[in-house]
mmCIF file of C-alpha atoms and ligand atoms in Angstrom:
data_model
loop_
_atom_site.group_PDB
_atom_site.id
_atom_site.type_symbol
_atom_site.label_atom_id
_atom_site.label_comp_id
_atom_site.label_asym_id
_atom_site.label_seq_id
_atom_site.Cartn_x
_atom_site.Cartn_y
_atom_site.Cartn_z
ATOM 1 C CA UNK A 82 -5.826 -15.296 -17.988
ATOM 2 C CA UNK A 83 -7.498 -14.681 -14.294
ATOM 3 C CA UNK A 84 -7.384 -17.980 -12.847
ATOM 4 C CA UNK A 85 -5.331 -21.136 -12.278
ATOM 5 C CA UNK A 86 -8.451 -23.509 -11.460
ATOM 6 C CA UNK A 87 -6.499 -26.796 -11.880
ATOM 7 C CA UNK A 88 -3.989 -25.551 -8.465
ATOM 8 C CA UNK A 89 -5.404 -26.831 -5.703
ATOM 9 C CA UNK A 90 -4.621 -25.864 -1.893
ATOM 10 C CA UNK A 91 -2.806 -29.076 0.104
ATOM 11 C CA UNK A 92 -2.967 -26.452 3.286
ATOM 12 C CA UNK A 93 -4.081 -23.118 4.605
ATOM 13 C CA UNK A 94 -2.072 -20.395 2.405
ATOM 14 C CA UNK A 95 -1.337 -17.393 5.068
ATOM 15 C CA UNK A 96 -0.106 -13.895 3.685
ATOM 16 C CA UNK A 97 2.080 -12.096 5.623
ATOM 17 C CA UNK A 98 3.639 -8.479 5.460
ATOM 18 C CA UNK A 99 3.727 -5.037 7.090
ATOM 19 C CA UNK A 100 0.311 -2.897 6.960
ATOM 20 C CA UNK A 101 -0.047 -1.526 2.825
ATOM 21 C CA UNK A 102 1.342 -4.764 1.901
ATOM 22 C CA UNK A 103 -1.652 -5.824 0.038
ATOM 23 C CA UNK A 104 -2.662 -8.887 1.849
ATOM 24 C CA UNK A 105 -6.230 -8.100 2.041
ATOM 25 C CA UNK A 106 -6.924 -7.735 -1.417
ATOM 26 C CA UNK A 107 -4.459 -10.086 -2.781
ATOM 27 C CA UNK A 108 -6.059 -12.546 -0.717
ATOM 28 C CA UNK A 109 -9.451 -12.225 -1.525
ATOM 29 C CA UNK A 110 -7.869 -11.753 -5.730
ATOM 30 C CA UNK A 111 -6.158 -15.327 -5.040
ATOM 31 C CA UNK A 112 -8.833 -17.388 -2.858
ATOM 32 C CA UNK A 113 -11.385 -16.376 -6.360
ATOM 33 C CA UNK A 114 -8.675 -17.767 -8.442
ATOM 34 C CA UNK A 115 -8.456 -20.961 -6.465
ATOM 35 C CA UNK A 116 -12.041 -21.219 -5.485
ATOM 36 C CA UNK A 117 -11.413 -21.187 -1.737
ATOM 37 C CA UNK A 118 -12.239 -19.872 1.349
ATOM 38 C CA UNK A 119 -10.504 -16.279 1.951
ATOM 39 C CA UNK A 120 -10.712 -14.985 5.623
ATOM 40 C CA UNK A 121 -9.234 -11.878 6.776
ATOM 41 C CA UNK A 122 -7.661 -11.749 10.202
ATOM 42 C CA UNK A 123 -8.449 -8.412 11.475
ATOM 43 C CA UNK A 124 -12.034 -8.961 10.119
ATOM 44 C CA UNK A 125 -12.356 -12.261 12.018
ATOM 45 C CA UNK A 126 -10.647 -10.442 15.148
ATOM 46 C CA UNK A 127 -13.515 -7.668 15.037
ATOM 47 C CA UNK A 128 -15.944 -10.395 14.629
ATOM 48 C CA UNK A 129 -15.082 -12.201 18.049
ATOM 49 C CA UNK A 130 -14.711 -8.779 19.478
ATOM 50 C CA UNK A 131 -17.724 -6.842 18.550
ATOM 51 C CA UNK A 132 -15.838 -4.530 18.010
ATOM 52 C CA UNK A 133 -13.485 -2.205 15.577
ATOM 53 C CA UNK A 134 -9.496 -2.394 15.610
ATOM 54 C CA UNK A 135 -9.351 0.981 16.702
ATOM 55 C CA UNK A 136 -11.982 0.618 19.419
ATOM 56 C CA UNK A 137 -9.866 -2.835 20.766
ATOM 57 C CA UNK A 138 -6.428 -0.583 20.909
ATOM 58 C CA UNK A 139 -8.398 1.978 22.922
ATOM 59 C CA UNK A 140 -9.897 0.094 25.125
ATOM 60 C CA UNK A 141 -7.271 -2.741 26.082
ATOM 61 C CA UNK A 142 -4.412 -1.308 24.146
ATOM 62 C CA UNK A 143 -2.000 -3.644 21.851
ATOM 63 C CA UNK A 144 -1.655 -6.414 24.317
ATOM 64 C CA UNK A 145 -5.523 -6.922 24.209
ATOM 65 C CA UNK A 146 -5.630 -6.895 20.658
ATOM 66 C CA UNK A 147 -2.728 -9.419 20.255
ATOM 67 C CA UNK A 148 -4.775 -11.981 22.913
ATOM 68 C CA UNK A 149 -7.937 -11.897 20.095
ATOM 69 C CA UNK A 150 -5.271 -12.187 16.844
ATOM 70 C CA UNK A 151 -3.612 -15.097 18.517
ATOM 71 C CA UNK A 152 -7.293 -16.801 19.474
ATOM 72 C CA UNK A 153 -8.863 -15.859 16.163
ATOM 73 C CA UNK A 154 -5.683 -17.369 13.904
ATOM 74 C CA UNK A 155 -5.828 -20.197 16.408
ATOM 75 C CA UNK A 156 -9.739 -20.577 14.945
ATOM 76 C CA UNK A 157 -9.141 -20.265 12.180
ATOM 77 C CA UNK A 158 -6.210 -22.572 11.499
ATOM 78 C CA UNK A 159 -8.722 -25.596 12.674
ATOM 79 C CA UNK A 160 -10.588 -24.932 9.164
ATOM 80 C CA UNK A 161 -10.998 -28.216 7.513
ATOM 81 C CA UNK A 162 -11.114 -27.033 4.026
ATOM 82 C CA UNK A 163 -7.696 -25.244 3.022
ATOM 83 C CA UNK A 164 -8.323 -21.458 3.284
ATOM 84 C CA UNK A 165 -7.215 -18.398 2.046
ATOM 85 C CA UNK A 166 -5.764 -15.752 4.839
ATOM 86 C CA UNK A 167 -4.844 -12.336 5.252
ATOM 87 C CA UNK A 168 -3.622 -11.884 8.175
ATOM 88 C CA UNK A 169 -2.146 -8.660 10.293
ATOM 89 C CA UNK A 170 1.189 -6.973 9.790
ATOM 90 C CA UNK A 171 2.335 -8.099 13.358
ATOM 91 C CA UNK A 172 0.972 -11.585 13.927
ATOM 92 C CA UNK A 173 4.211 -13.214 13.616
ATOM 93 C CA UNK A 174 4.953 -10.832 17.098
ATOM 94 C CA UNK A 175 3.622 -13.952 19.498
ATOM 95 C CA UNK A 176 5.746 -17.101 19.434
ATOM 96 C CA UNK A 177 2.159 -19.323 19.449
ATOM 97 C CA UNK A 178 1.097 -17.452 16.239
ATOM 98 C CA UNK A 179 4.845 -18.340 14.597
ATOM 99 C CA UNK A 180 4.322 -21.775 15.632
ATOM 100 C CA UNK A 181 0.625 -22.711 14.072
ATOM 101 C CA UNK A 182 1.609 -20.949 10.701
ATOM 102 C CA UNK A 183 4.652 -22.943 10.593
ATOM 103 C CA UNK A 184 2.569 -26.091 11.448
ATOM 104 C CA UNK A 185 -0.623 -25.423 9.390
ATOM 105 C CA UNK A 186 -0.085 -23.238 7.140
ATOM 106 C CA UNK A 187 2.187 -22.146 3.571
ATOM 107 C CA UNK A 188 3.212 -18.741 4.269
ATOM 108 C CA UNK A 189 3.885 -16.186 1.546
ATOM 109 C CA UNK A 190 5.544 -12.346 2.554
ATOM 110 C CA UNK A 191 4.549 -9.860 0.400
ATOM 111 C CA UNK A 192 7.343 -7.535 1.276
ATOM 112 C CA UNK A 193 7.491 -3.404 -0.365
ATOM 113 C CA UNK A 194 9.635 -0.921 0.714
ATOM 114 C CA UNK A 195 8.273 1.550 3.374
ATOM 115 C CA UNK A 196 7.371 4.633 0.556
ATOM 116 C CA UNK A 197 5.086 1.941 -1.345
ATOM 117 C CA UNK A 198 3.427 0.762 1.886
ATOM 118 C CA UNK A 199 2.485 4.072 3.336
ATOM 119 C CA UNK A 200 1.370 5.637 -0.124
ATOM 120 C CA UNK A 201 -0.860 2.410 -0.250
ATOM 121 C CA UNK A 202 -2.253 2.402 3.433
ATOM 122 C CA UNK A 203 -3.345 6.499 2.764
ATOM 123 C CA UNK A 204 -5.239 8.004 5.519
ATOM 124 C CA UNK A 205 -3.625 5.339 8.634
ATOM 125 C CA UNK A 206 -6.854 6.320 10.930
ATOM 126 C CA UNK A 207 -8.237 2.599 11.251
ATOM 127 C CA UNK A 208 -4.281 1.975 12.117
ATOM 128 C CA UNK A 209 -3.570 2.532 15.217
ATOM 129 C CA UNK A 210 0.466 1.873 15.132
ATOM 130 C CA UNK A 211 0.557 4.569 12.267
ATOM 131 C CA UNK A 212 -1.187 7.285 13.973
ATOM 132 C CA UNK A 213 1.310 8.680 15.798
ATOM 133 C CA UNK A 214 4.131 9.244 13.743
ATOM 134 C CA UNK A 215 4.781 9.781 10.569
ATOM 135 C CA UNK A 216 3.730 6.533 8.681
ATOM 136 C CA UNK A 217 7.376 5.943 6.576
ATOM 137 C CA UNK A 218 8.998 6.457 9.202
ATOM 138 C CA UNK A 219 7.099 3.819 11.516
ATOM 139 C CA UNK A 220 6.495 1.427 8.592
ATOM 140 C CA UNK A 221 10.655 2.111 8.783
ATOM 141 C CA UNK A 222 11.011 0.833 12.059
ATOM 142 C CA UNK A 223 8.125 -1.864 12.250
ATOM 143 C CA UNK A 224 10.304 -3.483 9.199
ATOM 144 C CA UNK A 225 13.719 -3.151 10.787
ATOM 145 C CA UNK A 226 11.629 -4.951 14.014
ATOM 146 C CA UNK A 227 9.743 -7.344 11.994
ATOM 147 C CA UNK A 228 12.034 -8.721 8.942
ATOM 148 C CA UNK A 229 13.723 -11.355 10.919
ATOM 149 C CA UNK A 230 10.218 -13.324 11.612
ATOM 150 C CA UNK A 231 8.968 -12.488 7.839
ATOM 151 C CA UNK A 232 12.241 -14.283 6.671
ATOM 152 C CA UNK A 233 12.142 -16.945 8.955
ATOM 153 C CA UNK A 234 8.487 -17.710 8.110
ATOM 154 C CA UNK A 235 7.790 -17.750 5.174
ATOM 155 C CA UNK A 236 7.711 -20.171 2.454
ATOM 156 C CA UNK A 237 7.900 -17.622 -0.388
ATOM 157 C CA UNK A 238 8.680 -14.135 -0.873
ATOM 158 C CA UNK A 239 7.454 -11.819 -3.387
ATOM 159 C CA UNK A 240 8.027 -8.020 -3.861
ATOM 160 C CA UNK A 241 5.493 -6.350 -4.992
ATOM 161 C CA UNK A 242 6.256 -2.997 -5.703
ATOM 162 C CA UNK A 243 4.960 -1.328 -8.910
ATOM 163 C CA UNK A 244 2.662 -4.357 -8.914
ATOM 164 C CA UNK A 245 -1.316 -4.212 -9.067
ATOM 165 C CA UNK A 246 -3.315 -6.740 -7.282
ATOM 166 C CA UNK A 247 -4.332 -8.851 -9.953
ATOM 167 C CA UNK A 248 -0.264 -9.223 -10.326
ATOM 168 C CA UNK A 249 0.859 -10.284 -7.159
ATOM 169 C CA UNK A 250 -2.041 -12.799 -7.041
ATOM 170 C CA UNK A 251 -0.355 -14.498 -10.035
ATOM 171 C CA UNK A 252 3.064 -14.490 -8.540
ATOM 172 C CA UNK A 253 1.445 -16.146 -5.504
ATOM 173 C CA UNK A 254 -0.750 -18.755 -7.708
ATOM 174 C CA UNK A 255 2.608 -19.304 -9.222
ATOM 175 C CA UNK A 256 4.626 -19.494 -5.951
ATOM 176 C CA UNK A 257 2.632 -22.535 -4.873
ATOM 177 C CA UNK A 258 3.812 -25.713 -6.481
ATOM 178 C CA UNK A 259 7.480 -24.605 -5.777
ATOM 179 C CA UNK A 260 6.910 -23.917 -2.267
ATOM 180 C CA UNK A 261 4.662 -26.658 -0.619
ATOM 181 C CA UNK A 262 3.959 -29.166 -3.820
ATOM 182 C CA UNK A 263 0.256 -27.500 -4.852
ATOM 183 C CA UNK A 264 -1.514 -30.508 -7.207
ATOM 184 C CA UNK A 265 -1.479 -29.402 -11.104
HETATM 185 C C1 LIG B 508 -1.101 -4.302 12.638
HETATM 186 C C2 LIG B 508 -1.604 -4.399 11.367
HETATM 187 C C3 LIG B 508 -3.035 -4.275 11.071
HETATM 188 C C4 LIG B 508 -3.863 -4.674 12.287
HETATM 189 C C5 LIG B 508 -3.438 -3.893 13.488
HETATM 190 C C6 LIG B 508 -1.962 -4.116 13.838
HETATM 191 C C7 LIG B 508 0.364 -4.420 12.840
HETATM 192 O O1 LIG B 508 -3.390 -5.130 9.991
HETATM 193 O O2 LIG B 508 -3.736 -6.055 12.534
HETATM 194 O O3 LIG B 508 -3.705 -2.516 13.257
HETATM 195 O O4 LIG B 508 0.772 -4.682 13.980
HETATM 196 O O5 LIG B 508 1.119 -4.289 11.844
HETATM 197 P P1 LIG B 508 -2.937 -4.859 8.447
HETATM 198 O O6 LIG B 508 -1.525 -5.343 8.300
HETATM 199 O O7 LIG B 508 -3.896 -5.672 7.651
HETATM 200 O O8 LIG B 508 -3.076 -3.394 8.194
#
């Protein structure tokens, strides 16, 4: 069975997790299942910018990329309607990004290790923190530099090696009622 239609969304649901993660398609997999809203962060960043990820690192570098993420989750996090988002590997960086999840938001980490992530981001070209480097190696150190905020944020954690997308959707259906009191 696809779908839990009788779980309903008390707040936003935010996924969180280095790049290859899965957020973006688990997202979309678990907003269908819940018949909500799913929004994509990077998509909504490109939106307000007119422009592509890779373009906005070029440009302004990281720092002007960071200013959109922080004003597009700050959008988006006014929703009235509960929605669904995916948001990017490092918007926990900025201390007003940590503070609206926290406020608004259930936040679930969809952790893998660094071999998983890179064999599911493939060809890192549209990211620009993996183009430099070898990408297990910098998935490596964006993870030793990033668990601390994961753990502290989030509501639920699920590991989702080995797992397809239709899987970790269920796991993060499932995850609601324990973490945040979803209606049944
Ligand atoms: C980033 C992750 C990317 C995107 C940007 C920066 C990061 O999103 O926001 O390239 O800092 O980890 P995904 O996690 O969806 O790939």
């Amino acid at each position: 069975m696809d779908s839990k239609p009788n779980v309903t969304l008390p707040r936003h649901l935010a996924l969180v997790g280095l790049m290859g993660a899965g957020k973006t398609a688990v997202g979309a997999s678990v907003a269908s299942r819940l018949g909500c809203r799913h929004v994509d962060l990077d998509r909504a960043v490109t939106q307000l910018a007119g422009r592509s990820i890779g373009v906005i690192f070029h440009e302004g570098g990281e720092e002007a990329f960071r200013d959109l993420e922080e004003q597009a989750l700050g959008l988006q996090m006014q929703a009235v309607d509960p929605i669904v988002l995916s948001t990017g590997g490092g918007v926990l960086g900025r201390e007003t990004n940590r503070a609206v999840l926290a406020r608004e938001a259930t936040v679930v980490w969809l952790r893998a290790t660094p071999e998983t992530l890179a064999a599911r981001v493939g060809d890192p070209s549209s990211r620009p923190l993996l183009a430099d480097s070898d990408p297990v190696e910098a998935l490596r150190r964006l993870a030793s530099e990033r668990t601390p905020a994961y753990e502290t944020a989030a509501d639920a954690v699920i590991d989702t090696d080995g797992l397809d997308v239709s899987m970790v959707g269920a796991l993060v259906v499932d995850a609601l009622p324990a973490t945040d009191g979803a209606v049944q």
